[in-house]
Amino acid sequence: TQLLEQSPQFLSIQEGENLTVYCNSSSVFSSLQWYRQEPGEGPVLLVTVVTGGEVKKLKRLTFQFGDARKDSSLHITAAQPGDTGLYLCAGAPPYGGATNKLIFGTGTLLAVQP
Amino acid sequence: DTEVTQTPKHLVMGMTNKKSLKCEQHMGHRAMYWYKQKAKKPPELMFVYSYEKLSINESVPSRFSPECPNSSLLNLHLHALQPEDSALYLCASSQGWGSGNTEAFFGQGTRLTVV
């Protein structure tokens, strides 16, 4: 069974602080996606990383895919209250695998206090 | 149009009621999904439709019945639900299924309360 463990599970920080969320697995993924979900809304895709070691930046957010394509991290610089939400990583199994389902991580609930 | 539209946004139903959730997308996506999500937890996959055919049923109880009338529409028919079925029900679509195009576009969800 493929599992994606996220840490930390909960994070409450002050505006302006930096933070990193980790997404770890013992399985290899063909790609990994990060979503943010605000209260009462559906998850919104932030980024997809495909190549081992890949780094992508989206304004104050930096995403990295591990060299072995088993893990990923999300770093937020100078967090703002608008960054508050549930962050989910999701891995796509390797092509030709037994299943093509997206595997969602356990989630990280972030609260940024003004 | 990059939206997945779900209706209704909120639904309260009794355990003997029959209701339906609706989902629509006009992005030409060929895969559509139903997920169930409890508070502060990740979404749990229920059903996958690929090219209007049911590809995956994650051992969902028969009181949930999906339907895909055409490539743009996905319904979830509900009957004789239990209070523990109360949750946020999310519809999603992706360009493909099994082709590497797994980036999911989610609707806003239907907040379902079973009383």
PDB file of N, CA, C and O in Angstrom, chain B residues 25-91:
ATOM      1  N   GLN B  25     -18.403  19.729 -15.726  1.00  0.00           N
ATOM      2  CA  GLN B  25     -17.147  20.363 -16.169  1.00  0.00           C
ATOM      3  C   GLN B  25     -17.180  20.483 -17.682  1.00  0.00           C
ATOM      4  O   GLN B  25     -17.720  19.604 -18.369  1.00  0.00           O
ATOM      5  N   HIS B  26     -16.589  21.561 -18.187  1.00  0.00           N
ATOM      6  CA  HIS B  26     -16.559  21.822 -19.631  1.00  0.00           C
ATOM      7  C   HIS B  26     -15.125  22.032 -20.101  1.00  0.00           C
ATOM      8  O   HIS B  26     -14.868  22.850 -20.982  1.00  0.00           O
ATOM      9  N   MET B  27     -14.194  21.294 -19.498  1.00  0.00           N
ATOM     10  CA  MET B  27     -12.788  21.396 -19.870  1.00  0.00           C
ATOM     11  C   MET B  27     -12.385  20.291 -20.837  1.00  0.00           C
ATOM     12  O   MET B  27     -11.222  20.174 -21.188  1.00  0.00           O
ATOM     13  N   GLY B  28     -13.356  19.435 -21.212  1.00  0.00           N
ATOM     14  CA  GLY B  28     -13.030  18.324 -22.097  1.00  0.00           C
ATOM     15  C   GLY B  28     -12.289  17.206 -21.392  1.00  0.00           C
ATOM     16  O   GLY B  28     -11.691  16.349 -22.046  1.00  0.00           O
ATOM     17  N   HIS B  29     -12.313  17.219 -20.058  1.00  0.00           N
ATOM     18  CA  HIS B  29     -11.638  16.173 -19.298  1.00  0.00           C
ATOM     19  C   HIS B  29     -12.373  14.844 -19.457  1.00  0.00           C
ATOM     20  O   HIS B  29     -13.605  14.807 -19.490  1.00  0.00           O
ATOM     21  N   ARG B  30     -11.576  13.755 -19.543  1.00  0.00           N
ATOM     22  CA  ARG B  30     -12.181  12.456 -19.789  1.00  0.00           C
ATOM     23  C   ARG B  30     -12.304  11.603 -18.535  1.00  0.00           C
ATOM     24  O   ARG B  30     -12.855  10.507 -18.582  1.00  0.00           O
ATOM     25  N   ALA B  31     -11.774  12.061 -17.421  1.00  0.00           N
ATOM     26  CA  ALA B  31     -11.880  11.333 -16.164  1.00  0.00           C
ATOM     27  C   ALA B  31     -12.570  12.218 -15.133  1.00  0.00           C
ATOM     28  O   ALA B  31     -12.278  13.419 -15.017  1.00  0.00           O
ATOM     29  N   MET B  32     -13.504  11.626 -14.413  1.00  0.00           N
ATOM     30  CA  MET B  32     -14.215  12.361 -13.366  1.00  0.00           C
ATOM     31  C   MET B  32     -14.288  11.492 -12.121  1.00  0.00           C
ATOM     32  O   MET B  32     -14.321  10.253 -12.210  1.00  0.00           O
ATOM     33  N   TYR B  33     -14.288  12.162 -10.964  1.00  0.00           N
ATOM     34  CA  TYR B  33     -14.121  11.473  -9.693  1.00  0.00           C
ATOM     35  C   TYR B  33     -15.125  11.981  -8.646  1.00  0.00           C
ATOM     36  O   TYR B  33     -15.494  13.155  -8.657  1.00  0.00           O
ATOM     37  N   TRP B  34     -15.473  11.089  -7.736  1.00  0.00           N
ATOM     38  CA  TRP B  34     -16.157  11.493  -6.505  1.00  0.00           C
ATOM     39  C   TRP B  34     -15.244  11.153  -5.336  1.00  0.00           C
ATOM     40  O   TRP B  34     -14.694  10.038  -5.259  1.00  0.00           O
ATOM     41  N   TYR B  35     -15.095  12.144  -4.449  1.00  0.00           N
ATOM     42  CA  TYR B  35     -14.345  11.968  -3.224  1.00  0.00           C
ATOM     43  C   TYR B  35     -15.246  12.324  -2.045  1.00  0.00           C
ATOM     44  O   TYR B  35     -16.122  13.182  -2.147  1.00  0.00           O
ATOM     45  N   LYS B  36     -14.940  11.705  -0.907  1.00  0.00           N
ATOM     46  CA  LYS B  36     -15.589  12.050   0.361  1.00  0.00           C
ATOM     47  C   LYS B  36     -14.505  12.603   1.285  1.00  0.00           C
ATOM     48  O   LYS B  36     -13.399  12.045   1.355  1.00  0.00           O
ATOM     49  N   GLN B  37     -14.811  13.707   1.963  1.00  0.00           N
ATOM     50  CA  GLN B  37     -13.804  14.303   2.833  1.00  0.00           C
ATOM     51  C   GLN B  37     -14.415  14.664   4.181  1.00  0.00           C
ATOM     52  O   GLN B  37     -15.394  15.409   4.262  1.00  0.00           O
ATOM     53  N   LYS B  38     -13.798  14.138   5.231  1.00  0.00           N
ATOM     54  CA  LYS B  38     -14.150  14.516   6.599  1.00  0.00           C
ATOM     55  C   LYS B  38     -13.277  15.707   6.997  1.00  0.00           C
ATOM     56  O   LYS B  38     -12.216  15.942   6.426  1.00  0.00           O
ATOM     57  N   ALA B  39     -13.728  16.428   8.024  1.00  0.00           N
ATOM     58  CA  ALA B  39     -13.065  17.670   8.431  1.00  0.00           C
ATOM     59  C   ALA B  39     -11.583  17.458   8.732  1.00  0.00           C
ATOM     60  O   ALA B  39     -11.204  16.540   9.463  1.00  0.00           O
ATOM     61  N   LYS B  40     -10.743  18.302   8.132  1.00  0.00           N
ATOM     62  CA  LYS B  40      -9.300  18.340   8.364  1.00  0.00           C
ATOM     63  C   LYS B  40      -8.588  17.055   7.946  1.00  0.00           C
ATOM     64  O   LYS B  40      -7.459  16.805   8.393  1.00  0.00           O
ATOM     65  N   LYS B  41      -9.247  16.234   7.124  1.00  0.00           N
ATOM     66  CA  LYS B  41      -8.649  15.001   6.614  1.00  0.00           C
ATOM     67  C   LYS B  41      -8.486  15.092   5.111  1.00  0.00           C
ATOM     68  O   LYS B  41      -9.151  15.896   4.461  1.00  0.00           O
ATOM     69  N   PRO B  42      -7.615  14.271   4.520  1.00  0.00           N
ATOM     70  CA  PRO B  42      -7.507  14.286   3.056  1.00  0.00           C
ATOM     71  C   PRO B  42      -8.742  13.680   2.403  1.00  0.00           C
ATOM     72  O   PRO B  42      -9.476  12.913   3.041  1.00  0.00           O
ATOM     73  N   PRO B  43      -8.984  14.000   1.139  1.00  0.00           N
ATOM     74  CA  PRO B  43     -10.115  13.393   0.426  1.00  0.00           C
ATOM     75  C   PRO B  43      -9.906  11.888   0.272  1.00  0.00           C
ATOM     76  O   PRO B  43      -8.797  11.419   0.079  1.00  0.00           O
ATOM     77  N   GLU B  44     -11.020  11.145   0.353  1.00  0.00           N
ATOM     78  CA  GLU B  44     -10.983   9.693   0.145  1.00  0.00           C
ATOM     79  C   GLU B  44     -11.706   9.386  -1.165  1.00  0.00           C
ATOM     80  O   GLU B  44     -12.862   9.768  -1.346  1.00  0.00           O
ATOM     81  N   LEU B  45     -11.027   8.685  -2.049  1.00  0.00           N
ATOM     82  CA  LEU B  45     -11.612   8.361  -3.345  1.00  0.00           C
ATOM     83  C   LEU B  45     -12.790   7.409  -3.182  1.00  0.00           C
ATOM     84  O   LEU B  45     -12.712   6.429  -2.424  1.00  0.00           O
ATOM     85  N   MET B  46     -13.882   7.719  -3.912  1.00  0.00           N
ATOM     86  CA  MET B  46     -15.046   6.831  -3.916  1.00  0.00           C
ATOM     87  C   MET B  46     -15.182   6.141  -5.275  1.00  0.00           C
ATOM     88  O   MET B  46     -15.236   4.928  -5.360  1.00  0.00           O
ATOM     89  N   PHE B  47     -15.268   6.942  -6.326  1.00  0.00           N
ATOM     90  CA  PHE B  47     -15.502   6.415  -7.675  1.00  0.00           C
ATOM     91  C   PHE B  47     -14.654   7.166  -8.696  1.00  0.00           C
ATOM     92  O   PHE B  47     -14.377   8.345  -8.527  1.00  0.00           O
ATOM     93  N   VAL B  48     -14.287   6.431  -9.769  1.00  0.00           N
ATOM     94  CA  VAL B  48     -13.628   7.047 -10.913  1.00  0.00           C
ATOM     95  C   VAL B  48     -14.366   6.637 -12.172  1.00  0.00           C
ATOM     96  O   VAL B  48     -14.643   5.450 -12.371  1.00  0.00           O
ATOM     97  N   TYR B  49     -14.677   7.626 -13.006  1.00  0.00           N
ATOM     98  CA  TYR B  49     -15.214   7.377 -14.339  1.00  0.00           C
ATOM     99  C   TYR B  49     -14.172   7.801 -15.356  1.00  0.00           C
ATOM    100  O   TYR B  49     -13.601   8.888 -15.256  1.00  0.00           O
ATOM    101  N   SER B  50     -13.927   6.922 -16.320  1.00  0.00           N
ATOM    102  CA  SER B  50     -13.028   7.244 -17.402  1.00  0.00           C
ATOM    103  C   SER B  50     -13.781   7.026 -18.703  1.00  0.00           C
ATOM    104  O   SER B  50     -14.319   5.928 -18.931  1.00  0.00           O
ATOM    105  N   TYR B  51     -13.811   8.043 -19.545  1.00  0.00           N
ATOM    106  CA  TYR B  51     -14.571   7.964 -20.783  1.00  0.00           C
ATOM    107  C   TYR B  51     -15.994   7.441 -20.524  1.00  0.00           C
ATOM    108  O   TYR B  51     -16.497   6.568 -21.224  1.00  0.00           O
ATOM    109  N   GLU B  52     -16.617   8.009 -19.511  1.00  0.00           N
ATOM    110  CA  GLU B  52     -18.015   7.755 -19.144  1.00  0.00           C
ATOM    111  C   GLU B  52     -18.277   6.356 -18.631  1.00  0.00           C
ATOM    112  O   GLU B  52     -19.444   5.984 -18.423  1.00  0.00           O
ATOM    113  N   LYS B  53     -17.224   5.585 -18.391  1.00  0.00           N
ATOM    114  CA  LYS B  53     -17.398   4.241 -17.851  1.00  0.00           C
ATOM    115  C   LYS B  53     -16.801   4.179 -16.446  1.00  0.00           C
ATOM    116  O   LYS B  53     -15.736   4.761 -16.179  1.00  0.00           O
ATOM    117  N   LEU B  54     -17.481   3.451 -15.557  1.00  0.00           N
ATOM    118  CA  LEU B  54     -16.986   3.322 -14.195  1.00  0.00           C
ATOM    119  C   LEU B  54     -15.707   2.496 -14.196  1.00  0.00           C
ATOM    120  O   LEU B  54     -15.713   1.324 -14.597  1.00  0.00           O
ATOM    121  N   SER B  55     -14.614   3.095 -13.756  1.00  0.00           N
ATOM    122  CA  SER B  55     -13.315   2.419 -13.718  1.00  0.00           C
ATOM    123  C   SER B  55     -12.981   1.906 -12.334  1.00  0.00           C
ATOM    124  O   SER B  55     -12.340   0.861 -12.185  1.00  0.00           O
ATOM    125  N   ILE B  56     -13.354   2.662 -11.321  1.00  0.00           N
ATOM    126  CA  ILE B  56     -13.027   2.281  -9.951  1.00  0.00           C
ATOM    127  C   ILE B  56     -14.215   2.546  -9.040  1.00  0.00           C
ATOM    128  O   ILE B  56     -14.834   3.603  -9.110  1.00  0.00           O
ATOM    129  N   ASN B  57     -14.538   1.565  -8.232  1.00  0.00           N
ATOM    130  CA  ASN B  57     -15.480   1.706  -7.121  1.00  0.00           C
ATOM    131  C   ASN B  57     -14.702   1.237  -5.904  1.00  0.00           C
ATOM    132  O   ASN B  57     -14.347   0.069  -5.793  1.00  0.00           O
ATOM    133  N   GLU B  58     -14.406   2.165  -4.995  1.00  0.00           N
ATOM    134  CA  GLU B  58     -13.581   1.840  -3.843  1.00  0.00           C
ATOM    135  C   GLU B  58     -14.402   1.185  -2.733  1.00  0.00           C
ATOM    136  O   GLU B  58     -14.413   1.636  -1.583  1.00  0.00           O
ATOM    137  N   SER B  59     -15.115   0.119  -3.117  1.00  0.00           N
ATOM    138  CA  SER B  59     -15.927  -0.632  -2.137  1.00  0.00           C
ATOM    139  C   SER B  59     -16.877   0.288  -1.383  1.00  0.00           C
ATOM    140  O   SER B  59     -17.039   0.189  -0.163  1.00  0.00           O
ATOM    141  N   VAL B  60     -17.506   1.174  -2.131  1.00  0.00           N
ATOM    142  CA  VAL B  60     -18.434   2.138  -1.540  1.00  0.00           C
ATOM    143  C   VAL B  60     -19.792   1.454  -1.322  1.00  0.00           C
ATOM    144  O   VAL B  60     -20.255   0.711  -2.197  1.00  0.00           O
ATOM    145  N   PRO B  61     -20.446   1.685  -0.180  1.00  0.00           N
ATOM    146  CA  PRO B  61     -21.763   1.078   0.058  1.00  0.00           C
ATOM    147  C   PRO B  61     -22.753   1.437  -1.032  1.00  0.00           C
ATOM    148  O   PRO B  61     -22.704   2.526  -1.616  1.00  0.00           O
ATOM    149  N   SER B  62     -23.692   0.515  -1.280  1.00  0.00           N
ATOM    150  CA  SER B  62     -24.623   0.677  -2.399  1.00  0.00           C
ATOM    151  C   SER B  62     -25.613   1.819  -2.190  1.00  0.00           C
ATOM    152  O   SER B  62     -26.324   2.186  -3.135  1.00  0.00           O
ATOM    153  N   ARG B  63     -25.651   2.391  -1.000  1.00  0.00           N
ATOM    154  CA  ARG B  63     -26.521   3.552  -0.787  1.00  0.00           C
ATOM    155  C   ARG B  63     -25.985   4.784  -1.535  1.00  0.00           C
ATOM    156  O   ARG B  63     -26.674   5.801  -1.640  1.00  0.00           O
ATOM    157  N   PHE B  64     -24.764   4.693  -2.061  1.00  0.00           N
ATOM    158  CA  PHE B  64     -24.197   5.703  -2.948  1.00  0.00           C
ATOM    159  C   PHE B  64     -24.162   5.109  -4.358  1.00  0.00           C
ATOM    160  O   PHE B  64     -23.539   4.071  -4.577  1.00  0.00           O
ATOM    161  N   SER B  65     -24.788   5.782  -5.295  1.00  0.00           N
ATOM    162  CA  SER B  65     -24.869   5.258  -6.661  1.00  0.00           C
ATOM    163  C   SER B  65     -24.432   6.328  -7.647  1.00  0.00           C
ATOM    164  O   SER B  65     -25.112   7.328  -7.834  1.00  0.00           O
ATOM    165  N   PRO B  66     -23.273   6.123  -8.302  1.00  0.00           N
ATOM    166  CA  PRO B  66     -22.818   7.142  -9.248  1.00  0.00           C
ATOM    167  C   PRO B  66     -23.437   6.945 -10.624  1.00  0.00           C
ATOM    168  O   PRO B  66     -23.896   5.858 -10.977  1.00  0.00           O
ATOM    169  N   GLU B  67     -23.426   8.028 -11.387  1.00  0.00           N
ATOM    170  CA  GLU B  67     -23.949   7.980 -12.758  1.00  0.00           C
ATOM    171  C   GLU B  67     -23.203   9.016 -13.588  1.00  0.00           C
ATOM    172  O   GLU B  67     -22.962  10.130 -13.117  1.00  0.00           O
ATOM    173  N   CYS B  68     -22.843   8.645 -14.806  1.00  0.00           N
ATOM    174  CA  CYS B  68     -22.163   9.588 -15.700  1.00  0.00           C
ATOM    175  C   CYS B  68     -22.978   9.678 -16.990  1.00  0.00           C
ATOM    176  O   CYS B  68     -22.740   8.907 -17.922  1.00  0.00           O
ATOM    177  N   PRO B  69     -23.936  10.595 -17.081  1.00  0.00           N
ATOM    178  CA  PRO B  69     -24.815  10.680 -18.249  1.00  0.00           C
ATOM    179  C   PRO B  69     -24.076  11.045 -19.540  1.00  0.00           C
ATOM    180  O   PRO B  69     -24.457  10.594 -20.616  1.00  0.00           O
ATOM    181  N   ASN B  70     -23.044  11.872 -19.418  1.00  0.00           N
ATOM    182  CA  ASN B  70     -22.213  12.204 -20.588  1.00  0.00           C
ATOM    183  C   ASN B  70     -20.856  12.674 -20.103  1.00  0.00           C
ATOM    184  O   ASN B  70     -20.599  12.717 -18.894  1.00  0.00           O
ATOM    185  N   SER B  71     -19.999  13.050 -21.015  1.00  0.00           N
ATOM    186  CA  SER B  71     -18.617  13.349 -20.650  1.00  0.00           C
ATOM    187  C   SER B  71     -18.456  14.588 -19.779  1.00  0.00           C
ATOM    188  O   SER B  71     -17.397  14.803 -19.210  1.00  0.00           O
ATOM    189  N   SER B  72     -19.503  15.399 -19.676  1.00  0.00           N
ATOM    190  CA  SER B  72     -19.405  16.632 -18.891  1.00  0.00           C
ATOM    191  C   SER B  72     -20.096  16.541 -17.535  1.00  0.00           C
ATOM    192  O   SER B  72     -19.911  17.426 -16.700  1.00  0.00           O
ATOM    193  N   LEU B  73     -20.893  15.515 -17.343  1.00  0.00           N
ATOM    194  CA  LEU B  73     -21.746  15.455 -16.157  1.00  0.00           C
ATOM    195  C   LEU B  73     -21.461  14.220 -15.318  1.00  0.00           C
ATOM    196  O   LEU B  73     -21.179  13.141 -15.858  1.00  0.00           O
ATOM    197  N   LEU B  74     -21.540  14.404 -14.017  1.00  0.00           N
ATOM    198  CA  LEU B  74     -21.379  13.292 -13.083  1.00  0.00           C
ATOM    199  C   LEU B  74     -22.373  13.502 -11.960  1.00  0.00           C
ATOM    200  O   LEU B  74     -22.469  14.603 -11.414  1.00  0.00           O
ATOM    201  N   ASN B  75     -23.117  12.467 -11.646  1.00  0.00           N
ATOM    202  CA  ASN B  75     -24.090  12.545 -10.553  1.00  0.00           C
ATOM    203  C   ASN B  75     -23.734  11.533  -9.481  1.00  0.00           C
ATOM    204  O   ASN B  75     -23.075  10.527  -9.740  1.00  0.00           O
ATOM    205  N   LEU B  76     -24.184  11.817  -8.266  1.00  0.00           N
ATOM    206  CA  LEU B  76     -24.076  10.852  -7.176  1.00  0.00           C
ATOM    207  C   LEU B  76     -25.441  10.777  -6.512  1.00  0.00           C
ATOM    208  O   LEU B  76     -25.900  11.748  -5.911  1.00  0.00           O
ATOM    209  N   HIS B  77     -26.093   9.627  -6.667  1.00  0.00           N
ATOM    210  CA  HIS B  77     -27.422   9.429  -6.111  1.00  0.00           C
ATOM    211  C   HIS B  77     -27.290   8.849  -4.702  1.00  0.00           C
ATOM    212  O   HIS B  77     -26.517   7.904  -4.477  1.00  0.00           O
ATOM    213  N   LEU B  78     -28.067   9.436  -3.797  1.00  0.00           N
ATOM    214  CA  LEU B  78     -27.970   9.084  -2.384  1.00  0.00           C
ATOM    215  C   LEU B  78     -29.305   8.523  -1.897  1.00  0.00           C
ATOM    216  O   LEU B  78     -30.363   9.096  -2.188  1.00  0.00           O
ATOM    217  N   HIS B  79     -29.254   7.424  -1.168  1.00  0.00           N
ATOM    218  CA  HIS B  79     -30.487   6.812  -0.663  1.00  0.00           C
ATOM    219  C   HIS B  79     -30.197   6.078   0.639  1.00  0.00           C
ATOM    220  O   HIS B  79     -29.251   5.308   0.711  1.00  0.00           O
ATOM    221  N   ALA B  80     -31.050   6.334   1.624  1.00  0.00           N
ATOM    222  CA  ALA B  80     -30.941   5.637   2.913  1.00  0.00           C
ATOM    223  C   ALA B  80     -29.574   5.828   3.546  1.00  0.00           C
ATOM    224  O   ALA B  80     -28.928   4.857   3.975  1.00  0.00           O
ATOM    225  N   LEU B  81     -29.121   7.068   3.591  1.00  0.00           N
ATOM    226  CA  LEU B  81     -27.811   7.350   4.174  1.00  0.00           C
ATOM    227  C   LEU B  81     -27.861   7.298   5.690  1.00  0.00           C
ATOM    228  O   LEU B  81     -28.941   7.366   6.307  1.00  0.00           O
ATOM    229  N   GLN B  82     -26.680   7.196   6.278  1.00  0.00           N
ATOM    230  CA  GLN B  82     -26.517   7.167   7.722  1.00  0.00           C
ATOM    231  C   GLN B  82     -25.880   8.480   8.184  1.00  0.00           C
ATOM    232  O   GLN B  82     -25.193   9.151   7.413  1.00  0.00           O
ATOM    233  N   PRO B  83     -26.068   8.843   9.444  1.00  0.00           N
ATOM    234  CA  PRO B  83     -25.448  10.083   9.945  1.00  0.00           C
ATOM    235  C   PRO B  83     -23.936  10.127   9.724  1.00  0.00           C
ATOM    236  O   PRO B  83     -23.380  11.198   9.473  1.00  0.00           O
ATOM    237  N   GLU B  84     -23.277   8.972   9.771  1.00  0.00           N
ATOM    238  CA  GLU B  84     -21.818   8.955   9.569  1.00  0.00           C
ATOM    239  C   GLU B  84     -21.417   9.263   8.129  1.00  0.00           C
ATOM    240  O   GLU B  84     -20.224   9.433   7.837  1.00  0.00           O
ATOM    241  N   ASP B  85     -22.395   9.307   7.230  1.00  0.00           N
ATOM    242  CA  ASP B  85     -22.106   9.697   5.845  1.00  0.00           C
ATOM    243  C   ASP B  85     -22.014  11.208   5.684  1.00  0.00           C
ATOM    244  O   ASP B  85     -21.675  11.698   4.592  1.00  0.00           O
ATOM    245  N   SER B  86     -22.318  11.944   6.734  1.00  0.00           N
ATOM    246  CA  SER B  86     -22.194  13.403   6.689  1.00  0.00           C
ATOM    247  C   SER B  86     -20.736  13.770   6.425  1.00  0.00           C
ATOM    248  O   SER B  86     -19.833  13.293   7.126  1.00  0.00           O
ATOM    249  N   ALA B  87     -20.516  14.595   5.418  1.00  0.00           N
ATOM    250  CA  ALA B  87     -19.145  14.939   5.006  1.00  0.00           C
ATOM    251  C   ALA B  87     -19.218  15.960   3.873  1.00  0.00           C
ATOM    252  O   ALA B  87     -20.301  16.330   3.422  1.00  0.00           O
ATOM    253  N   LEU B  88     -18.058  16.386   3.421  1.00  0.00           N
ATOM    254  CA  LEU B  88     -17.949  17.206   2.207  1.00  0.00           C
ATOM    255  C   LEU B  88     -17.719  16.253   1.036  1.00  0.00           C
ATOM    256  O   LEU B  88     -16.784  15.453   1.069  1.00  0.00           O
ATOM    257  N   TYR B  89     -18.586  16.311   0.049  1.00  0.00           N
ATOM    258  CA  TYR B  89     -18.439  15.456  -1.125  1.00  0.00           C
ATOM    259  C   TYR B  89     -17.890  16.302  -2.272  1.00  0.00           C
ATOM    260  O   TYR B  89     -18.482  17.292  -2.675  1.00  0.00           O
ATOM    261  N   LEU B  90     -16.740  15.864  -2.751  1.00  0.00           N
ATOM    262  CA  LEU B  90     -16.021  16.605  -3.773  1.00  0.00           C
ATOM    263  C   LEU B  90     -16.056  15.872  -5.099  1.00  0.00           C
ATOM    264  O   LEU B  90     -15.841  14.660  -5.155  1.00  0.00           O
ATOM    265  N   CYS B  91     -16.311  16.624  -6.140  1.00  0.00           N
ATOM    266  CA  CYS B  91     -16.193  16.109  -7.502  1.00  0.00           C
ATOM    267  C   CYS B  91     -14.897  16.671  -8.080  1.00  0.00           C
ATOM    268  O   CYS B  91     -14.500  17.806  -7.767  1.00  0.00           O
TER     269      CYS B  91
END
